[in-house]
Coordinates of C-alpha atoms in Angstrom, one line a residue:
M1 CA -75.3 40.8 117.7
N2 CA -79.0 41.5 117.3
S3 CA -80.8 40.7 114.0
P4 CA -81.3 43.7 111.8
L5 CA -84.8 42.4 111.2
A6 CA -85.8 41.7 114.8
G7 CA -89.5 41.9 115.4
Q8 CA -91.8 43.0 118.2
G9 CA -95.4 42.8 119.4
L10 CA -98.2 40.4 118.5
P11 CA -99.8 40.4 115.1
R12 CA -103.4 41.5 114.7
L13 CA -105.9 39.0 113.6
E14 CA -106.0 40.7 110.2
T15 CA -102.2 40.1 109.8
Q16 CA -102.1 36.6 108.4
K17 CA -99.4 37.0 105.7
V18 CA -96.1 38.8 105.6
F19 CA -94.6 39.4 102.1
I20 CA -90.8 39.6 101.8
S21 CA -89.0 41.2 98.8
P22 CA -85.2 40.9 99.1
Y23 CA -82.9 42.8 96.7
L24 CA -79.1 42.4 96.3
D25 CA -77.4 45.8 96.3
R26 CA -73.8 44.6 96.1
L27 CA -71.9 41.4 96.4
L28 CA -68.7 42.7 98.2
Q29 CA -66.6 39.6 98.3
V30 CA -66.5 35.8 98.3
D31 CA -64.0 34.4 100.9
E32 CA -62.9 31.1 99.3
E33 CA -60.5 30.4 102.1
N34 CA -62.9 30.6 104.9
Y35 CA -66.1 29.7 103.0
R36 CA -67.8 33.1 103.7
W37 CA -69.3 35.8 101.6
E38 CA -70.2 39.4 102.3
A39 CA -73.0 41.5 100.7
V40 CA -75.4 44.4 101.1
L41 CA -79.1 43.5 100.9
Y42 CA -82.2 45.5 101.0
F43 CA -85.4 43.9 102.5
Y44 CA -88.9 45.1 102.0
L45 CA -91.6 43.5 104.2
T46 CA -95.3 44.3 103.7
W47 CA -98.4 43.1 105.7
E48 CA -101.9 44.2 106.5
D49 CA -102.5 46.0 109.7
P50 CA -105.3 48.6 109.7
Y51 CA -104.4 49.8 113.2
A52 CA -100.7 50.4 112.7
F53 CA -100.9 54.0 111.4
D54 CA -103.1 55.3 114.1
T55 CA -101.0 53.6 116.8
A56 CA -97.8 55.0 115.4
K57 CA -99.3 58.5 115.2
E58 CA -100.7 58.5 118.7
T59 CA -97.4 57.1 120.2
G60 CA -95.5 59.7 118.2
A61 CA -97.7 62.6 119.5
A62 CA -97.2 61.4 123.1
M63 CA -93.5 61.3 122.5
L64 CA -93.5 64.9 121.1
F65 CA -95.6 66.4 123.9
N66 CA -94.3 64.2 126.8
A67 CA -90.8 63.3 125.7
S68 CA -89.6 63.1 129.3
T69 CA -92.2 60.6 130.4
T70 CA -92.9 58.8 127.1
P71 CA -89.6 58.2 125.3
C72 CA -89.6 56.4 121.9
N73 CA -87.3 53.4 121.6
L74 CA -88.1 52.7 118.0
Q75 CA -88.3 55.6 115.6
C76 CA -90.3 54.8 112.5
S77 CA -87.4 56.1 110.4
T78 CA -83.7 56.3 111.0
I79 CA -83.5 59.1 108.5
V80 CA -86.1 61.4 110.0
S81 CA -86.6 61.3 113.7
N82 CA -89.3 62.6 116.0
L83 CA -92.0 62.0 113.5
F84 CA -93.7 58.8 114.3
C85 CA -93.0 56.3 117.0
C86 CA -93.3 52.6 116.2
D87 CA -93.0 51.2 119.7
E88 CA -96.5 49.8 119.8
I89 CA -97.0 48.3 116.3
F90 CA -96.3 44.7 115.2
L91 CA -93.1 44.0 113.3
P92 CA -92.4 40.4 112.0
G93 CA -89.3 38.8 113.6
L94 CA -86.7 37.5 111.1
F95 CA -83.4 36.0 112.0
F96 CA -80.5 35.2 109.6
K97 CA -79.7 31.6 110.3
N98 CA -76.2 31.5 108.7
I99 CA -75.0 35.0 109.5
Y100 CA -71.4 35.2 110.6
A101 CA -71.0 38.9 111.5
L102 CA -72.5 42.3 111.1
P103 CA -69.8 44.9 110.5
Q104 CA -69.7 47.4 113.3
D105 CA -69.3 50.4 111.1
R106 CA -72.1 49.3 108.7
G107 CA -74.6 51.8 107.5
E108 CA -78.1 51.3 108.9
L109 CA -81.4 52.1 107.2
N110 CA -84.8 51.4 108.7
N111 CA -88.0 53.0 107.4
I112 CA -91.6 52.0 108.2
F113 CA -94.2 53.4 105.8
F114 CA -98.0 53.3 106.2
S115 CA -100.7 53.2 103.7
T116 CA -104.0 54.7 104.8
T117 CA -105.9 53.5 101.7
N118 CA -105.7 49.8 102.4
G119 CA -104.3 49.7 105.9
S120 CA -101.0 48.1 105.1
V121 CA -97.4 48.6 106.4
M122 CA -94.1 48.4 104.6
W123 CA -90.8 48.0 106.4
E124 CA -87.6 48.9 104.6
S125 CA -84.3 47.7 106.0
R126 CA -80.7 47.7 104.8
V127 CA -78.6 44.7 105.9
H128 CA -74.8 44.5 105.5
G129 CA -73.7 41.1 106.7
V130 CA -71.1 38.4 106.4
F131 CA -72.6 34.9 105.8
Y132 CA -71.1 31.4 106.1
Q133 CA -72.1 28.3 104.1
P134 CA -70.6 25.2 102.4
M135 CA -69.0 25.8 99.1
D136 CA -68.1 23.5 96.2
F137 CA -65.1 24.4 94.0
S138 CA -64.9 21.0 92.3
H139 CA -65.4 22.8 88.9
F140 CA -62.6 25.4 89.3
P141 CA -61.9 27.5 87.3
F142 CA -65.2 27.0 85.4
D143 CA -67.4 26.8 88.5
S144 CA -70.7 28.3 89.4
F145 CA -72.9 27.8 92.5
D146 CA -75.3 29.5 94.8
L147 CA -74.7 31.8 97.8
L148 CA -77.4 31.3 100.4
A149 CA -78.7 33.7 102.9
E150 CA -81.1 31.7 105.0
I151 CA -83.8 33.6 107.0
R152 CA -85.9 32.0 109.7
F153 CA -89.3 33.5 110.5
Y154 CA -90.3 33.4 114.1
D155 CA -94.1 33.2 114.3
I156 CA -95.1 34.2 117.8
A157 CA -98.7 33.4 117.2
L158 CA -97.9 29.7 117.2
T159 CA -96.6 29.7 120.8
Y160 CA -98.7 32.6 122.3
D161 CA -102.5 32.5 122.7
T162 CA -103.9 35.8 121.6
T163 CA -107.5 35.1 122.8
G164 CA -107.1 37.2 125.9
I165 CA -105.8 40.2 123.8
W166 CA -107.7 40.1 120.5
G167 CA -110.6 38.0 121.5
A168 CA -109.6 34.9 119.4
R169 CA -106.6 32.7 118.8
H170 CA -104.4 33.8 115.9
P171 CA -104.3 31.3 113.1
G172 CA -100.6 32.1 112.5
V173 CA -98.7 34.2 110.1
E174 CA -97.4 32.9 106.8
L175 CA -94.2 34.3 105.3
V176 CA -94.5 34.6 101.5
P177 CA -91.8 35.6 99.0
S178 CA -92.9 38.4 96.7
S179 CA -90.2 39.9 94.6
G180 CA -86.4 40.3 94.4
G181 CA -83.5 41.2 92.2
R182 CA -79.8 40.9 91.9
K183 CA -79.0 44.6 91.6
L184 CA -80.9 47.5 93.0
F185 CA -79.2 50.8 93.8
T186 CA -75.7 50.2 92.4
Y187 CA -75.1 52.1 89.2
G188 CA -72.2 52.1 86.8
R189 CA -70.2 49.7 84.7
G190 CA -67.9 47.1 85.9
D191 CA -67.8 43.7 87.6
D192 CA -70.1 42.7 90.4
S193 CA -67.3 41.5 92.6
N194 CA -63.7 40.4 92.6
R195 CA -63.4 37.1 90.6
W196 CA -67.2 36.6 90.5
A197 CA -70.3 37.7 88.6
V198 CA -73.8 37.5 89.8
V199 CA -75.8 35.7 87.1
D200 CA -79.1 34.8 88.9
F201 CA -81.2 35.6 91.9
Q202 CA -84.1 33.8 93.4
V203 CA -86.1 33.5 96.6
V204 CA -87.4 30.1 97.8
R205 CA -89.6 29.2 100.7
Y206 CA -89.6 25.9 102.6
K207 CA -91.0 24.6 105.8
T208 CA -89.4 22.2 108.2
D209 CA -90.9 20.3 111.0
L210 CA -88.6 21.1 113.9
E211 CA -89.3 17.9 115.8
T212 CA -88.3 15.9 112.8
W213 CA -85.4 18.1 112.1
F214 CA -83.9 17.6 115.6
D215 CA -84.6 13.9 115.5
Q216 CA -82.8 13.6 112.2
F217 CA -79.7 15.6 113.0
S218 CA -79.2 14.8 116.7
D219 CA -76.2 12.5 117.2
M220 CA -77.1 12.0 120.8
R221 CA -80.5 11.4 122.3
S222 CA -82.0 13.6 125.1
A223 CA -81.7 12.6 128.7
P224 CA -84.6 10.5 130.0
D225 CA -85.6 13.1 132.5
D226 CA -85.4 16.1 130.2
P227 CA -88.7 17.9 130.5
L228 CA -88.5 19.4 127.0
P229 CA -86.3 17.1 125.0
M230 CA -85.0 18.2 121.6
A231 CA -84.5 14.5 120.5
P232 CA -86.5 12.3 122.9
G233 CA -85.4 8.7 123.2
P234 CA -87.6 5.6 123.5
G235 CA -87.7 5.8 127.3
N236 CA -88.5 9.5 127.5
P237 CA -92.3 10.1 128.1
N238 CA -91.9 13.8 127.5
R239 CA -92.3 15.4 124.1
G240 CA -90.3 18.3 122.7
I241 CA -91.5 21.8 122.7
F242 CA -91.2 21.9 118.9
R243 CA -93.7 19.1 118.4
G244 CA -95.9 19.9 115.4
V245 CA -94.2 23.3 114.9
Q246 CA -93.6 24.2 111.2
D247 CA -90.4 26.3 110.9
Q248 CA -90.8 28.7 108.1
R249 CA -87.6 29.7 106.2
I250 CA -86.7 31.9 103.3
G251 CA -83.7 31.1 101.2
I252 CA -82.1 33.8 99.2
L253 CA -80.1 32.1 96.5
I254 CA -77.6 34.3 94.7
T255 CA -76.1 32.4 91.7
I256 CA -72.5 33.4 91.0
E257 CA -70.1 32.5 88.3
R258 CA -66.3 32.8 88.3
F259 CA -64.4 34.9 85.8
W260 CA -62.7 32.0 84.2
K261 CA -60.5 33.9 81.7
P262 CA -58.0 35.2 84.3
S263 CA -57.9 31.9 86.0
L264 CA -57.3 30.2 82.7
V265 CA -54.3 32.4 81.9
N266 CA -52.9 32.3 85.4
T267 CA -53.4 28.6 86.3
V268 CA -54.2 26.5 83.3
L269 CA -52.0 28.1 80.6
P270 CA -48.6 27.6 82.4
V271 CA -49.4 23.9 82.9
V272 CA -50.3 23.4 79.2
L273 CA -47.1 25.2 78.2
V274 CA -45.1 22.7 80.3
F275 CA -46.8 19.9 78.5
M276 CA -46.1 21.4 75.0
L277 CA -42.4 21.8 75.9
G278 CA -42.4 18.2 77.0
M279 CA -43.7 17.2 73.6
F280 CA -40.8 19.1 72.0
L281 CA -38.4 16.6 73.8
F282 CA -39.5 14.0 71.2
F283 CA -37.7 16.0 68.5
T284 CA -34.3 15.2 70.1
D285 CA -32.4 12.2 69.1
E286 CA -33.4 9.0 70.8
S287 CA -29.8 8.1 71.6
H288 CA -29.3 11.4 73.5
L289 CA -30.7 10.3 76.8
D290 CA -28.8 12.9 78.7
T291 CA -30.5 15.7 76.7
R292 CA -33.9 14.3 77.3
L293 CA -33.5 13.7 81.0
E294 CA -32.1 17.2 81.4
G295 CA -35.2 18.5 79.7
V296 CA -37.6 16.4 81.8
I297 CA -35.9 17.5 85.0
A298 CA -36.1 21.1 84.0
L299 CA -39.8 20.8 83.2
F300 CA -40.4 19.0 86.5
L301 CA -38.8 21.9 88.4
A302 CA -40.8 24.4 86.3
L303 CA -44.0 22.6 86.9
T304 CA -43.3 22.5 90.6
A305 CA -42.8 26.3 90.6
V306 CA -46.1 26.7 88.7
Q307 CA -47.8 24.5 91.3
F308 CA -46.6 26.7 94.1
V309 CA -47.9 29.8 92.4
V310 CA -51.2 28.2 91.4
S311 CA -51.8 26.8 95.0
G312 CA -52.2 30.4 96.2
T313 CA -55.2 30.9 93.9
I314 CA -56.8 27.5 94.1
P315 CA -59.4 27.1 96.9
T316 CA -58.4 24.6 99.6
S317 CA -60.8 21.6 99.7
S318 CA -61.0 17.9 100.4
Y319 CA -60.9 17.0 96.7
L320 CA -58.7 17.8 93.7
V321 CA -60.1 20.6 91.6
P322 CA -59.7 20.2 87.8
T323 CA -56.6 22.4 87.7
Q324 CA -54.9 20.2 90.3
Q325 CA -55.9 17.2 88.3
L326 CA -54.3 18.8 85.2
I327 CA -51.1 19.4 87.1
L328 CA -51.1 15.8 88.3
S329 CA -51.6 14.6 84.7
T330 CA -48.7 16.7 83.6
Y331 CA -46.5 15.2 86.3
I332 CA -47.5 11.7 85.0
F333 CA -46.8 12.8 81.4
L334 CA -43.3 13.9 82.2
F335 CA -42.6 10.7 84.2
L336 CA -43.8 8.6 81.2
V337 CA -41.6 10.7 78.8
A338 CA -38.6 9.9 81.0
M339 CA -39.5 6.2 81.2
V340 CA -40.0 6.0 77.4
S341 CA -36.7 7.8 76.7
I342 CA -34.8 5.4 79.0
T343 CA -36.5 2.3 77.4
E344 CA -35.6 3.6 73.9
F345 CA -32.0 4.3 74.9
Q346 CA -31.7 0.7 76.2
I347 CA -33.1 -0.7 73.0
I348 CA -30.8 1.4 70.8
M349 CA -27.7 0.7 72.9
R350 CA -28.4 -3.0 73.4
H351 CA -25.8 -4.2 70.9
R352 CA -23.2 -1.9 72.2
K353 CA -23.9 -3.0 75.8
K354 CA -23.5 -6.6 74.7
Q355 CA -20.1 -5.7 73.2
E356 CA -19.1 -3.9 76.3
A357 CA -20.1 -6.9 78.4
K358 CA -18.1 -9.1 76.2
R359 CA -15.1 -6.9 76.5
R360 CA -15.4 -6.8 80.2
K361 CA -15.6 -10.6 80.3
D362 CA -12.5 -10.8 78.0
A363 CA -10.7 -8.3 80.2
Y364 CA -11.5 -10.5 83.2
K365 CA -10.1 -13.6 81.4
R366 CA -6.9 -11.7 80.6
Y367 CA -6.6 -10.7 84.3
C368 CA -7.0 -14.3 85.3
K369 CA -4.3 -15.3 82.8
L370 CA -1.9 -12.8 84.2
R371 CA -2.7 -13.8 87.8
D372 CA -2.3 -17.6 87.0
A373 CA 1.0 -16.9 85.2
G374 CA 2.3 -15.0 88.2
R375 CA 2.6 -11.7 86.5
L376 CA 0.8 -9.9 89.3
K377 CA 3.2 -11.0 92.1
G378 CA 5.3 -8.5 93.9
G379 CA 3.0 -5.6 93.2
Q380 CA 3.4 -5.8 89.5
N381 CA 0.6 -4.1 87.5
P382 CA 1.2 -4.9 83.8
P383 CA -1.3 -3.8 81.1
L384 CA -3.9 -6.4 80.0
S385 CA -2.3 -6.6 76.6
A386 CA 0.6 -8.5 78.2
A387 CA -1.8 -11.4 78.5
D388 CA -2.0 -11.8 74.6
S389 CA 1.1 -13.9 74.5
L390 CA -0.2 -16.1 77.2
I391 CA -3.5 -16.6 75.3
V392 CA -1.8 -17.4 72.0
K393 CA 0.5 -19.9 73.8
D394 CA -2.6 -21.8 74.8
Q395 CA -3.9 -21.9 71.2
L396 CA -0.6 -22.6 69.3
Q397 CA 1.5 -25.6 69.3
V398 CA 5.1 -24.4 68.4
I399 CA 7.1 -27.1 66.6
R400 CA 10.1 -25.1 65.3
I401 CA 11.2 -21.5 65.3
G402 CA 11.9 -19.8 62.0
N403 CA 10.4 -17.9 59.1
T404 CA 7.2 -19.1 57.6
A405 CA 7.2 -19.6 53.9
A406 CA 3.8 -21.0 52.9
P407 CA 0.9 -22.8 54.4
Q408 CA 0.4 -26.5 53.9
Q409 CA -2.1 -29.0 55.2
S410 CA -1.0 -30.8 58.3
A411 CA -1.8 -34.3 59.3
D412 CA -4.9 -33.1 60.9
P413 CA -7.3 -31.9 58.1
E414 CA -8.6 -29.3 60.4
D415 CA -5.1 -27.6 60.9
V416 CA -2.8 -25.6 58.6
T417 CA 1.0 -25.9 59.0
F418 CA 3.3 -23.0 58.1
K419 CA 6.7 -24.3 56.9
S420 CA 9.9 -22.4 55.9
S421 CA 13.3 -23.0 54.6
K422 CA 14.6 -23.1 58.1
E423 CA 12.2 -26.0 58.8
V424 CA 10.0 -24.0 61.1
S425 CA 6.5 -25.3 61.5
I426 CA 3.6 -23.6 63.3
V427 CA 0.4 -25.5 63.6
L428 CA -2.8 -23.3 63.8
P429 CA -6.4 -24.2 63.9
K430 CA -7.9 -24.1 60.5
E431 CA -10.4 -21.2 61.2
Q432 CA -7.6 -19.0 62.7
A433 CA -5.2 -19.7 59.8
E434 CA -7.9 -18.8 57.3
A435 CA -8.8 -15.7 59.2
M436 CA -5.1 -14.7 59.3
L437 CA -4.6 -15.3 55.6
G438 CA -7.8 -13.5 54.6
K439 CA -7.2 -10.4 56.8
S440 CA -3.5 -10.0 56.5
P441 CA -2.4 -7.5 53.8
F442 CA 0.9 -9.2 53.6
A443 CA -0.2 -12.7 52.4
G444 CA 2.0 -14.0 49.6
V445 CA 5.0 -11.8 50.4
P446 CA 8.5 -13.5 50.4
A447 CA 9.3 -14.9 53.8
D448 CA 12.5 -13.3 54.7
E449 CA 11.4 -11.2 57.6
C450 CA 11.1 -11.7 61.3
T451 CA 7.9 -12.2 63.2
S452 CA 6.7 -9.5 65.6
P453 CA 3.9 -9.1 68.1
T454 CA 3.4 -5.5 67.1
A455 CA 1.6 -6.4 63.9
T456 CA -2.0 -6.7 65.0
V457 CA -5.3 -7.6 63.3
A458 CA -6.3 -3.9 63.6
A459 CA -3.3 -3.0 61.4
A460 CA -4.2 -5.7 59.0
N461 CA -7.8 -4.4 58.7
A462 CA -6.5 -0.9 57.8
A463 CA -6.2 -1.6 54.1
A464 CA -8.4 -3.2 51.4
A465 CA -7.2 -5.5 48.6
S466 CA -6.2 -2.6 46.3
A467 CA -4.4 -0.8 49.1
A468 CA -2.5 -4.0 49.9
A469 CA -1.2 -4.1 46.4
A470 CA 0.0 -0.5 46.6
A471 CA 1.6 -1.1 49.9
A472 CA 3.4 -4.2 48.5
A473 CA 4.8 -2.1 45.7
E474 CA 6.1 0.7 47.8
E475 CA 7.0 -1.0 51.1
Q476 CA 9.8 -3.5 51.5
P477 CA 10.1 -5.9 54.4
V478 CA 13.2 -5.6 56.5
G479 CA 14.8 -8.1 58.8
C480 CA 15.0 -7.5 62.5
S481 CA 17.7 -8.6 64.8
G482 CA 17.1 -10.6 67.8
R483 CA 14.4 -13.1 68.6
L484 CA 11.0 -11.4 68.8
G485 CA 8.9 -14.4 69.6
F486 CA 6.8 -16.9 68.0
I487 CA 3.6 -15.0 67.1
P488 CA 3.0 -15.5 63.3
F489 CA 2.6 -11.9 62.3
R490 CA 5.0 -10.1 60.1
F491 CA 6.7 -6.9 61.2
W492 CA 7.1 -4.1 58.5
E493 CA 9.0 -0.9 58.7
R494 CA 8.0 1.9 56.3
R495 CA 10.9 3.4 54.4
Q496 CA 9.0 6.3 52.8
E497 CA 5.7 8.2 53.1
P498 CA 2.6 6.5 51.8
S499 CA 1.6 7.3 48.2
S500 CA -1.2 9.6 47.3
Q501 CA -3.3 6.6 46.2
L502 CA -3.0 5.1 49.6
R503 CA -3.9 8.4 51.3
T504 CA -6.9 8.7 49.0
M505 CA -8.0 5.2 50.0
R506 CA -7.7 6.0 53.7
S507 CA -9.7 9.2 53.3
L508 CA -12.4 7.3 51.5
R509 CA -12.5 4.8 54.3
R510 CA -12.9 7.6 56.9
L511 CA -15.7 9.1 54.8
T512 CA -17.6 5.9 54.7
S513 CA -21.1 6.5 56.1
A514 CA -21.9 5.4 59.6
L515 CA -24.7 3.3 58.2
D516 CA -22.2 1.1 56.4
Q517 CA -20.2 0.6 59.6
I518 CA -23.0 -0.5 62.0
T519 CA -24.1 -4.1 62.3
A520 CA -27.6 -5.5 61.5
D521 CA -28.3 -5.8 65.2
E522 CA -27.5 -2.1 65.8
A523 CA -29.6 -1.1 62.8
Y524 CA -32.6 -3.1 64.1
G525 CA -32.2 -1.6 67.6
A526 CA -32.1 2.0 66.1
Y527 CA -35.2 1.3 64.0
V528 CA -37.2 -0.2 66.9
G529 CA -36.2 2.7 69.2
H530 CA -37.2 5.3 66.6
L531 CA -40.6 3.5 66.0
L532 CA -41.2 3.4 69.7
D533 CA -40.4 7.0 70.0
N534 CA -43.0 8.0 67.4
V535 CA -45.7 5.8 68.8
A536 CA -45.0 7.1 72.4
A537 CA -45.1 10.7 71.2
T538 CA -48.5 10.2 69.5
V539 CA -50.0 8.2 72.3
L540 CA -48.9 10.5 75.1
G541 CA -49.8 13.6 73.2
L542 CA -53.3 12.5 72.3
G543 CA -53.8 10.8 75.7
Y544 CA -52.9 14.0 77.5
A545 CA -55.1 16.1 75.3
L546 CA -58.0 13.7 75.8
V547 CA -57.6 13.7 79.6
A548 CA -57.5 17.5 79.7
I549 CA -60.7 17.7 77.6
V550 CA -62.5 15.2 79.8
I551 CA -61.4 16.9 83.0
F552 CA -62.7 20.3 82.1
V553 CA -65.8 19.2 80.1
T554 CA -67.1 16.9 82.7
Q555 CA -66.2 19.3 85.6
S556 CA -67.5 22.7 84.6
G557 CA -70.7 24.7 85.0
Y558 CA -73.3 25.1 87.7
I559 CA -73.2 23.1 90.9
N560 CA -76.3 22.7 93.1
V561 CA -74.9 23.2 96.6
F562 CA -78.4 23.3 98.2
P563 CA -80.5 20.6 96.6
D564 CA -82.5 20.0 99.8
A565 CA -83.6 23.7 100.1
Q566 CA -84.8 23.8 96.5
Q567 CA -86.5 20.4 96.9
D568 CA -88.5 21.5 99.9
A569 CA -89.4 24.8 98.4
Y570 CA -93.0 25.5 97.6

């Protein structure tokens, strides 16, 4: 692959400056995956050479009249042939340092023009090439950086003594930037390239001492016996061939800027929508943990799908681009929403969990009572309620069996004795007796009924004081045959349907608000959970918005990919 700007011949003594004017015709594409870009450029090189026109004319005439013996290897124009021959004139040699490929089916254009008024030459050349370079996408999708086409000028006068040809040593040729532009022959409306717009174009010139360059970037030193070492070591007496040689380079910097609106819609907007849906989860009840976790899991899956789609448009690099940072922030946001929801649920359900723990502990005690009483032998599996009688036996001291008439104080001031006409006495602890008398709707009823274990505290709590009076007026106690036990609760059998007053009282009790039925501990837990939910929603929402703003504000705009080239420019 030869350089499209390959030179030839020795410069005349009058040729001491070559002016270069590059123009961008079209930026074809930017390969973000392979860090390459393709473009069509036009180069115009001018220099002084008062002998060039005569030389080209004489060589062309010899070619026309003696084509068989004097062929022309370099036509002065690729458009019009057999006019002038430029085999014998000087052409500056330029090489594209970072060129990757020249397409085989590219269009070629080479025209060499002569000015007879001031003895100057202009070389026009069209270059279609693919260039490689480092790229920085750390501001994606609001990124902008430079594309560099680096041209190295090979000055033959520095290594070749022209004294024997021109009568004096050539002082050297200097490559000078002259003009340039970002759009030349391309007409019409539309974008410059897919995803990118060309916003600036500049040409910089810089010189590099090749000996210093090799010494700086050589990871290994030259062998001690290398006659022309690139990076001579301390023990090498030879010096490199590039000692004191100033390498002239031209950098064509094409500043491009990404079309951020499509990237914003395709990559940033879906992630922001996932965040907004996550904020809507705070509108659900704090006690509905299943609903919130289902929402968080669904958003996690949606964000994962978005990430797979976005990964196809985000350039692969060694760092996280702003869009990836936003996706990571959204993952963290959803995780925190789940953690906050679980914490709030634990606070709200703390009292209920304590009650459940207490019931489990009580169930275990009942199991132990049944086991110790031998009720589980032989594969028996009685219900835990069968342990109630065993527990009461441990608490009551049965003196006599009969009907209880009225409570009296026992010998122990802390106990209450129930006596009856049949001389039955049951001694209970004072607190339990007071609880029974206070909760039982049948206190004060004549004692001519049997005791039964089927009358429970839950049944006693079913009526208020007024309901107890109505029940006493309409319900009569009946005796029961057989010995039902010693548990001091009365058994009642209803003889008729409850009255409308009783049904109304029961309906009112069912309609009692839930707030009147919860305990102070439950109310406090609900309040703390709701307060924490509001604070978490505010902090997470504002924090996410602040993080997103900081990500895109601090990581947007132009990135100077080639600071050294611009620093060495002159």
